[in-house]
Amino acid sequence: MRGIAVAIVAFLVSIVGGVVVRHQHPLHLVFVGDVMLSRSVGAEMVRRDDWTWPFEHIASVTAGADLTFGNLETPISLRGTVQGCGYCFRTDPRAVQGLVFAGFDVMSVANNHANDYGPVAHADTVAILASASIGAAEPGRPVIRDIRGTRVAFLAYSYPLNETRITSDIAAIRASADVVVVSMHDGIEYQRTHDAEQERVYHAAVDAGADLVVGSHPHVVQELERYHDRWIAYSLGNFVFDQNFSSDTMHGMLLDVTVTGGHITGVASRSVTISSLYQPSISP
C-alpha cells in the first residue's frame, strides 16, 4: 500500500495547473541532407545485393538517435514513367531496407526529384516508407512524432517556395507541437553561401514559429545560423550521393539537436565525408 501511495503522490506532484509535466530527459535528434539511392548508388547496391550498403559506416550514429530525419532524393518504386527530368532518379523498393537500417524515422519527399516517375511512383514512395514506419513529409502532409511525451512536427517544402503557405502552415501546427521543424528544398546548386530568397523565407518561417529550419538541394554545405534564438541550417549538403566530381559535393553536415523539456537546448554540427563508394561517415 505504501508503494501505491508514493506513486500517487509522485503523479500528483508532476501535475501543474492540470498539465502533466514533460519528462526532462534530453532527446537526441539527427538531421542529414540529400539521400539519393539511384544511379551509381543504386547500381552498387544491386552489384553487392546489399541494400544497407550505403549506411554501413554511419548507421551507428543515425540509428542511435531518438529520431533521424533526411531528404529522400529518390522515388522508391518499380512503376511510373519518366516525366522529362534532366536527371531522373528511381530506386528498387528493397532500398527501404537501408533506410530502416540507418534508423530514419521521418523523411522529406518534397524536392525536385519526388515526381521524376510521376504520381504513381510518388504514391508508391509514400506507401513504402509508411510500411517501414517512416513518415513522409511534404506540403499538405506534415508528420508529427511523439517522442517520450515531446511532440515534434515536421513540415517540408520544395521550390518555388510559397512563403504565405509556409508561414500559414507553421502557425496552424504550432499549437499541436512542442518543436516545429521545417525542411526547405531550395537554393542555388553548388553555391556554398545561401542567397537572399533563402534568407527571407527561412527567417519568415522562424518568425512564424519554426524552431529549426533545415535546408537541402544545393548539394554542398551552407551556413548554420542562429536567428532570434532559433536555428537555421541553410543546406546540409549531400549525405548519400554519387556526385564525385568535387570535394564539396562529397561532404555534408550532420546536425545533432538536443531537445529538453519540449525545447531545443543544443545544436551541434558534425562533418560527413562520402567515400568513392558513396558511403558517408563522420569526418575525423
mmCIF file of C-alpha atoms in Angstrom:
data_model
loop_
_atom_site.group_PDB
_atom_site.id
_atom_site.type_symbol
_atom_site.label_atom_id
_atom_site.label_comp_id
_atom_site.label_asym_id
_atom_site.label_seq_id
_atom_site.Cartn_x
_atom_site.Cartn_y
_atom_site.Cartn_z
ATOM 1 C CA MET A 1 0.000 0.000 0.000
ATOM 2 C CA ARG A 2 2.828 2.376 0.832
ATOM 3 C CA GLY A 3 4.288 1.889 -2.674
ATOM 4 C CA ILE A 4 0.939 2.747 -4.254
ATOM 5 C CA ALA A 5 0.644 5.870 -2.112
ATOM 6 C CA VAL A 6 4.116 7.011 -3.108
ATOM 7 C CA ALA A 7 3.281 6.519 -6.759
ATOM 8 C CA ILE A 8 0.063 8.552 -6.413
ATOM 9 C CA VAL A 9 1.902 11.379 -4.668
ATOM 10 C CA ALA A 10 4.575 11.386 -7.369
ATOM 11 C CA PHE A 11 1.921 11.610 -10.077
ATOM 12 C CA LEU A 12 0.143 14.483 -8.332
ATOM 13 C CA VAL A 13 3.408 16.343 -7.854
ATOM 14 C CA SER A 14 4.051 16.014 -11.626
ATOM 15 C CA ILE A 15 0.841 17.929 -12.411
ATOM 16 C CA VAL A 16 0.960 21.708 -12.541
ATOM 17 C CA GLY A 17 -2.225 23.551 -13.423
ATOM 18 C CA GLY A 18 -3.773 20.341 -14.697
ATOM 19 C CA VAL A 19 -0.971 19.683 -17.225
ATOM 20 C CA VAL A 20 1.367 16.733 -16.788
ATOM 21 C CA VAL A 21 4.971 17.952 -16.683
ATOM 22 C CA ARG A 22 7.053 16.625 -19.578
ATOM 23 C CA HIS A 23 9.911 14.241 -18.810
ATOM 24 C CA GLN A 24 13.149 16.191 -18.643
ATOM 25 C CA HIS A 25 15.450 13.517 -20.067
ATOM 26 C CA PRO A 26 17.061 15.069 -23.184
ATOM 27 C CA LEU A 27 16.138 13.819 -26.633
ATOM 28 C CA HIS A 28 18.746 13.422 -29.358
ATOM 29 C CA LEU A 29 17.599 14.239 -32.900
ATOM 30 C CA VAL A 30 19.776 13.852 -36.012
ATOM 31 C CA PHE A 31 19.316 15.697 -39.320
ATOM 32 C CA VAL A 32 21.127 14.899 -42.575
ATOM 33 C CA GLY A 33 20.937 16.175 -46.148
ATOM 34 C CA ASP A 34 20.235 14.586 -49.523
ATOM 35 C CA VAL A 35 19.824 10.807 -49.651
ATOM 36 C CA MET A 36 19.969 9.621 -53.270
ATOM 37 C CA LEU A 37 19.676 5.845 -53.738
ATOM 38 C CA SER A 38 19.548 5.701 -57.537
ATOM 39 C CA ARG A 39 22.082 5.911 -60.381
ATOM 40 C CA SER A 40 25.594 4.809 -59.269
ATOM 41 C CA VAL A 41 24.494 4.307 -55.650
ATOM 42 C CA GLY A 42 21.687 2.014 -56.740
ATOM 43 C CA ALA A 43 23.984 0.129 -59.112
ATOM 44 C CA GLU A 44 26.435 -0.518 -56.268
ATOM 45 C CA MET A 45 23.661 -1.885 -54.039
ATOM 46 C CA VAL A 46 22.473 -4.163 -56.849
ATOM 47 C CA ARG A 47 26.016 -5.354 -57.603
ATOM 48 C CA ARG A 48 26.579 -6.274 -53.970
ATOM 49 C CA ASP A 49 22.997 -7.409 -53.393
ATOM 50 C CA ASP A 50 23.183 -5.334 -50.221
ATOM 51 C CA TRP A 51 20.511 -2.658 -49.713
ATOM 52 C CA THR A 52 22.078 -1.421 -46.475
ATOM 53 C CA TRP A 53 25.480 -0.832 -48.127
ATOM 54 C CA PRO A 54 25.452 2.995 -48.256
ATOM 55 C CA PHE A 55 24.883 3.273 -44.499
ATOM 56 C CA GLU A 56 27.413 0.715 -43.293
ATOM 57 C CA HIS A 57 29.744 3.263 -41.672
ATOM 58 C CA ILE A 58 27.157 5.732 -40.369
ATOM 59 C CA ALA A 59 24.253 3.640 -39.066
ATOM 60 C CA SER A 60 25.630 3.516 -35.528
ATOM 61 C CA VAL A 61 25.298 7.319 -35.431
ATOM 62 C CA THR A 62 21.965 7.761 -37.169
ATOM 63 C CA ALA A 63 20.204 4.729 -35.714
ATOM 64 C CA GLY A 64 21.415 5.641 -32.241
ATOM 65 C CA ALA A 65 19.363 8.852 -32.149
ATOM 66 C CA ASP A 66 15.851 9.185 -30.761
ATOM 67 C CA LEU A 67 14.802 10.397 -34.207
ATOM 68 C CA THR A 68 16.613 10.768 -37.542
ATOM 69 C CA PHE A 69 15.484 12.935 -40.459
ATOM 70 C CA GLY A 70 16.754 13.321 -44.035
ATOM 71 C CA ASN A 71 15.720 14.443 -47.507
ATOM 72 C CA LEU A 72 14.864 11.482 -49.756
ATOM 73 C CA GLU A 73 16.067 12.486 -53.215
ATOM 74 C CA THR A 74 14.802 9.270 -54.819
ATOM 75 C CA PRO A 75 11.339 7.916 -55.612
ATOM 76 C CA ILE A 76 11.082 4.317 -54.376
ATOM 77 C CA SER A 77 9.080 2.314 -56.881
ATOM 78 C CA LEU A 78 9.207 -0.060 -59.825
ATOM 79 C CA ARG A 79 6.362 1.787 -61.521
ATOM 80 C CA GLY A 80 5.787 5.088 -63.302
ATOM 81 C CA THR A 81 7.107 6.796 -66.401
ATOM 82 C CA VAL A 82 9.864 9.367 -66.834
ATOM 83 C CA GLN A 83 8.488 12.882 -66.602
ATOM 84 C CA GLY A 84 11.057 14.671 -68.764
ATOM 85 C CA CYS A 85 13.534 15.421 -65.970
ATOM 86 C CA GLY A 86 17.160 16.084 -66.882
ATOM 87 C CA TYR A 87 18.446 13.676 -64.228
ATOM 88 C CA CYS A 88 15.774 11.128 -63.346
ATOM 89 C CA PHE A 89 16.011 9.031 -60.194
ATOM 90 C CA ARG A 90 14.151 5.910 -59.104
ATOM 91 C CA THR A 91 15.223 3.038 -56.885
ATOM 92 C CA ASP A 92 14.133 -0.511 -56.097
ATOM 93 C CA PRO A 93 11.701 -0.842 -53.157
ATOM 94 C CA ARG A 94 14.267 -3.056 -51.435
ATOM 95 C CA ALA A 95 16.310 0.102 -50.851
ATOM 96 C CA VAL A 96 13.987 0.917 -47.957
ATOM 97 C CA GLN A 97 15.927 -1.741 -46.037
ATOM 98 C CA GLY A 98 18.856 0.655 -45.929
ATOM 99 C CA LEU A 99 16.711 3.494 -44.578
ATOM 100 C CA VAL A 100 15.442 1.216 -41.812
ATOM 101 C CA PHE A 101 18.978 0.011 -41.072
ATOM 102 C CA ALA A 102 20.130 3.630 -40.793
ATOM 103 C CA GLY A 103 17.310 4.428 -38.379
ATOM 104 C CA PHE A 104 15.407 7.017 -40.425
ATOM 105 C CA ASP A 105 12.103 7.961 -38.816
ATOM 106 C CA VAL A 106 10.938 10.861 -40.988
ATOM 107 C CA MET A 107 11.999 11.913 -44.486
ATOM 108 C CA SER A 108 11.114 14.851 -46.676
ATOM 109 C CA VAL A 109 9.695 13.849 -50.049
ATOM 110 C CA ALA A 110 9.328 17.499 -51.053
ATOM 111 C CA ASN A 111 12.039 18.020 -53.652
ATOM 112 C CA ASN A 112 12.617 18.381 -57.392
ATOM 113 C CA HIS A 113 13.033 14.603 -57.860
ATOM 114 C CA ALA A 114 9.934 13.480 -55.965
ATOM 115 C CA ASN A 115 7.904 13.188 -59.175
ATOM 116 C CA ASP A 116 10.618 12.032 -61.585
ATOM 117 C CA TYR A 117 8.478 8.997 -62.440
ATOM 118 C CA GLY A 118 5.089 10.603 -61.943
ATOM 119 C CA PRO A 119 2.340 10.414 -59.325
ATOM 120 C CA VAL A 120 2.153 6.607 -59.272
ATOM 121 C CA ALA A 121 5.804 6.250 -58.264
ATOM 122 C CA HIS A 122 5.426 9.074 -55.762
ATOM 123 C CA ALA A 123 2.430 7.350 -54.169
ATOM 124 C CA ASP A 124 4.461 4.126 -54.012
ATOM 125 C CA THR A 125 7.264 6.004 -52.251
ATOM 126 C CA VAL A 126 4.967 7.335 -49.529
ATOM 127 C CA ALA A 127 3.341 3.911 -49.078
ATOM 128 C CA ILE A 128 6.661 2.037 -48.947
ATOM 129 C CA LEU A 129 8.034 4.466 -46.371
ATOM 130 C CA ALA A 130 4.859 4.085 -44.311
ATOM 131 C CA SER A 131 5.189 0.293 -44.422
ATOM 132 C CA ALA A 132 8.612 0.751 -42.807
ATOM 133 C CA SER A 133 7.201 3.180 -40.192
ATOM 134 C CA ILE A 134 8.988 6.134 -41.816
ATOM 135 C CA GLY A 135 6.963 9.325 -42.088
ATOM 136 C CA ALA A 136 6.930 11.147 -45.443
ATOM 137 C CA ALA A 137 6.686 14.930 -45.041
ATOM 138 C CA GLU A 138 5.563 17.156 -47.922
ATOM 139 C CA PRO A 139 3.229 20.128 -48.450
ATOM 140 C CA GLY A 140 -0.191 19.284 -47.061
ATOM 141 C CA ARG A 141 1.234 16.225 -45.303
ATOM 142 C CA PRO A 142 3.039 17.228 -42.094
ATOM 143 C CA VAL A 143 4.366 14.498 -39.835
ATOM 144 C CA ILE A 144 4.088 14.666 -36.041
ATOM 145 C CA ARG A 145 6.028 12.249 -33.873
ATOM 146 C CA ASP A 146 5.599 11.849 -30.126
ATOM 147 C CA ILE A 147 8.968 11.027 -28.581
ATOM 148 C CA ARG A 148 8.591 10.164 -24.904
ATOM 149 C CA GLY A 149 5.960 12.850 -24.444
ATOM 150 C CA THR A 150 7.564 15.503 -26.657
ATOM 151 C CA ARG A 151 5.666 16.231 -29.864
ATOM 152 C CA VAL A 152 7.887 17.124 -32.830
ATOM 153 C CA ALA A 153 6.229 18.352 -36.043
ATOM 154 C CA PHE A 154 7.895 18.153 -39.466
ATOM 155 C CA LEU A 155 6.811 20.266 -42.435
ATOM 156 C CA ALA A 156 8.547 20.059 -45.829
ATOM 157 C CA TYR A 157 8.540 22.242 -48.932
ATOM 158 C CA SER A 158 10.335 22.487 -52.284
ATOM 159 C CA TYR A 159 10.978 25.365 -54.655
ATOM 160 C CA PRO A 160 9.446 27.585 -55.750
ATOM 161 C CA LEU A 161 8.694 28.344 -52.106
ATOM 162 C CA ASN A 162 5.302 29.816 -51.231
ATOM 163 C CA GLU A 163 6.064 31.963 -48.191
ATOM 164 C CA THR A 164 2.398 32.628 -47.412
ATOM 165 C CA ARG A 165 1.546 28.937 -47.373
ATOM 166 C CA ILE A 166 4.622 28.018 -45.346
ATOM 167 C CA THR A 167 4.033 30.589 -42.627
ATOM 168 C CA SER A 168 0.320 29.734 -42.506
ATOM 169 C CA ASP A 169 1.071 26.019 -42.127
ATOM 170 C CA ILE A 170 3.558 26.715 -39.334
ATOM 171 C CA ALA A 171 1.064 28.880 -37.462
ATOM 172 C CA ALA A 172 -1.617 26.192 -37.828
ATOM 173 C CA ILE A 173 0.538 23.402 -36.408
ATOM 174 C CA ARG A 174 2.365 25.439 -33.760
ATOM 175 C CA ALA A 175 -0.211 24.749 -31.020
ATOM 176 C CA SER A 176 -0.082 20.993 -31.701
ATOM 177 C CA ALA A 177 3.659 20.540 -31.242
ATOM 178 C CA ASP A 178 6.413 21.325 -28.773
ATOM 179 C CA VAL A 179 9.035 21.573 -31.517
ATOM 180 C CA VAL A 180 8.371 22.589 -35.138
ATOM 181 C CA VAL A 181 10.935 21.612 -37.783
ATOM 182 C CA VAL A 182 10.676 22.919 -41.351
ATOM 183 C CA SER A 183 12.564 21.312 -44.233
ATOM 184 C CA MET A 184 13.240 23.561 -47.247
ATOM 185 C CA HIS A 185 14.468 22.258 -50.605
ATOM 186 C CA ASP A 186 15.767 25.420 -52.190
ATOM 187 C CA GLY A 187 18.846 27.470 -53.024
ATOM 188 C CA ILE A 188 21.407 27.519 -55.806
ATOM 189 C CA GLU A 189 23.186 24.242 -56.559
ATOM 190 C CA TYR A 190 26.889 24.051 -55.626
ATOM 191 C CA GLN A 191 26.875 27.516 -54.017
ATOM 192 C CA ARG A 192 28.362 27.440 -50.515
ATOM 193 C CA THR A 193 26.652 30.661 -49.426
ATOM 194 C CA HIS A 194 22.877 30.980 -49.062
ATOM 195 C CA ASP A 195 21.048 33.518 -51.207
ATOM 196 C CA ALA A 196 18.627 36.334 -50.411
ATOM 197 C CA GLU A 197 15.487 34.278 -51.137
ATOM 198 C CA GLN A 198 16.542 31.527 -48.764
ATOM 199 C CA GLU A 199 17.260 34.042 -46.032
ATOM 200 C CA ARG A 200 13.957 35.857 -46.480
ATOM 201 C CA VAL A 201 11.768 32.730 -46.456
ATOM 202 C CA TYR A 202 13.739 30.837 -43.809
ATOM 203 C CA HIS A 203 13.673 33.857 -41.497
ATOM 204 C CA ALA A 204 9.937 34.189 -42.134
ATOM 205 C CA ALA A 205 9.489 30.541 -41.130
ATOM 206 C CA VAL A 206 11.209 31.208 -37.800
ATOM 207 C CA ASP A 207 9.174 34.370 -37.284
ATOM 208 C CA ALA A 208 6.016 32.273 -37.857
ATOM 209 C CA GLY A 209 7.012 29.801 -35.134
ATOM 210 C CA ALA A 210 9.531 27.305 -36.524
ATOM 211 C CA ASP A 211 12.157 26.174 -34.027
ATOM 212 C CA LEU A 212 14.520 24.717 -36.633
ATOM 213 C CA VAL A 213 14.826 25.104 -40.409
ATOM 214 C CA VAL A 214 16.935 22.578 -42.314
ATOM 215 C CA GLY A 215 17.798 23.067 -45.978
ATOM 216 C CA SER A 216 18.733 20.823 -48.877
ATOM 217 C CA HIS A 217 19.201 20.982 -52.682
ATOM 218 C CA PRO A 218 22.491 22.942 -53.113
ATOM 219 C CA HIS A 219 24.402 19.611 -52.705
ATOM 220 C CA VAL A 220 27.054 21.446 -50.697
ATOM 221 C CA VAL A 221 27.105 22.649 -47.105
ATOM 222 C CA GLN A 222 25.933 26.184 -46.413
ATOM 223 C CA GLU A 223 25.904 28.266 -43.229
ATOM 224 C CA LEU A 224 24.469 27.326 -39.849
ATOM 225 C CA GLU A 225 22.805 30.409 -38.381
ATOM 226 C CA ARG A 226 21.203 31.319 -35.071
ATOM 227 C CA TYR A 227 18.297 33.664 -35.699
ATOM 228 C CA HIS A 228 16.032 35.013 -32.953
ATOM 229 C CA ASP A 229 17.271 32.230 -30.676
ATOM 230 C CA ARG A 230 16.220 29.601 -33.246
ATOM 231 C CA TRP A 231 18.394 27.665 -35.702
ATOM 232 C CA ILE A 232 18.690 27.597 -39.494
ATOM 233 C CA ALA A 233 20.918 25.182 -41.436
ATOM 234 C CA TYR A 234 20.708 26.653 -44.929
ATOM 235 C CA SER A 235 21.989 23.463 -46.559
ATOM 236 C CA LEU A 236 23.115 20.197 -45.011
ATOM 237 C CA GLY A 237 24.652 19.178 -48.347
ATOM 238 C CA ASN A 238 24.805 15.596 -49.555
ATOM 239 C CA PHE A 239 24.579 12.557 -47.303
ATOM 240 C CA VAL A 240 24.396 9.646 -49.751
ATOM 241 C CA PHE A 241 25.178 10.739 -53.309
ATOM 242 C CA ASP A 242 27.387 9.915 -56.280
ATOM 243 C CA GLN A 243 28.492 13.451 -57.212
ATOM 244 C CA ASN A 244 32.180 12.608 -57.043
ATOM 245 C CA PHE A 245 33.246 15.449 -59.347
ATOM 246 C CA SER A 246 34.198 17.715 -56.424
ATOM 247 C CA SER A 247 35.256 17.607 -52.792
ATOM 248 C CA ASP A 248 32.396 19.898 -51.740
ATOM 249 C CA THR A 249 29.717 17.540 -53.084
ATOM 250 C CA MET A 250 31.324 14.582 -51.287
ATOM 251 C CA HIS A 251 30.992 16.270 -47.912
ATOM 252 C CA GLY A 252 27.923 17.070 -45.863
ATOM 253 C CA MET A 253 26.781 18.269 -42.477
ATOM 254 C CA LEU A 254 25.087 16.135 -39.833
ATOM 255 C CA LEU A 255 23.171 18.153 -37.283
ATOM 256 C CA ASP A 256 22.935 16.910 -33.687
ATOM 257 C CA VAL A 257 19.968 18.536 -31.941
ATOM 258 C CA THR A 258 19.187 18.218 -28.249
ATOM 259 C CA VAL A 259 15.629 18.739 -27.024
ATOM 260 C CA THR A 260 14.955 19.108 -23.306
ATOM 261 C CA GLY A 261 11.579 19.827 -21.757
ATOM 262 C CA GLY A 262 9.990 20.405 -25.145
ATOM 263 C CA HIS A 263 12.561 22.963 -26.298
ATOM 264 C CA ILE A 264 15.698 22.828 -28.429
ATOM 265 C CA THR A 265 18.548 23.270 -25.965
ATOM 266 C CA GLY A 266 21.532 22.412 -28.137
ATOM 267 C CA VAL A 267 22.579 22.297 -31.790
ATOM 268 C CA ALA A 268 25.939 20.978 -32.981
ATOM 269 C CA SER A 269 27.230 20.217 -36.467
ATOM 270 C CA ARG A 270 29.401 17.268 -37.486
ATOM 271 C CA SER A 271 31.207 16.956 -40.792
ATOM 272 C CA VAL A 272 30.354 13.989 -43.023
ATOM 273 C CA THR A 273 32.644 12.566 -45.707
ATOM 274 C CA ILE A 274 31.236 10.458 -48.561
ATOM 275 C CA SER A 275 33.607 7.788 -49.888
ATOM 276 C CA SER A 276 34.236 6.937 -53.530
ATOM 277 C CA LEU A 277 31.773 4.077 -52.994
ATOM 278 C CA TYR A 278 29.086 6.530 -51.814
ATOM 279 C CA GLN A 279 29.232 5.621 -48.122
ATOM 280 C CA PRO A 280 29.010 8.500 -45.623
ATOM 281 C CA SER A 281 30.984 8.500 -42.382
ATOM 282 C CA ILE A 282 31.749 11.072 -39.716
ATOM 283 C CA SER A 283 34.850 13.010 -40.667
ATOM 284 C CA PRO A 284 37.793 12.607 -38.265
#
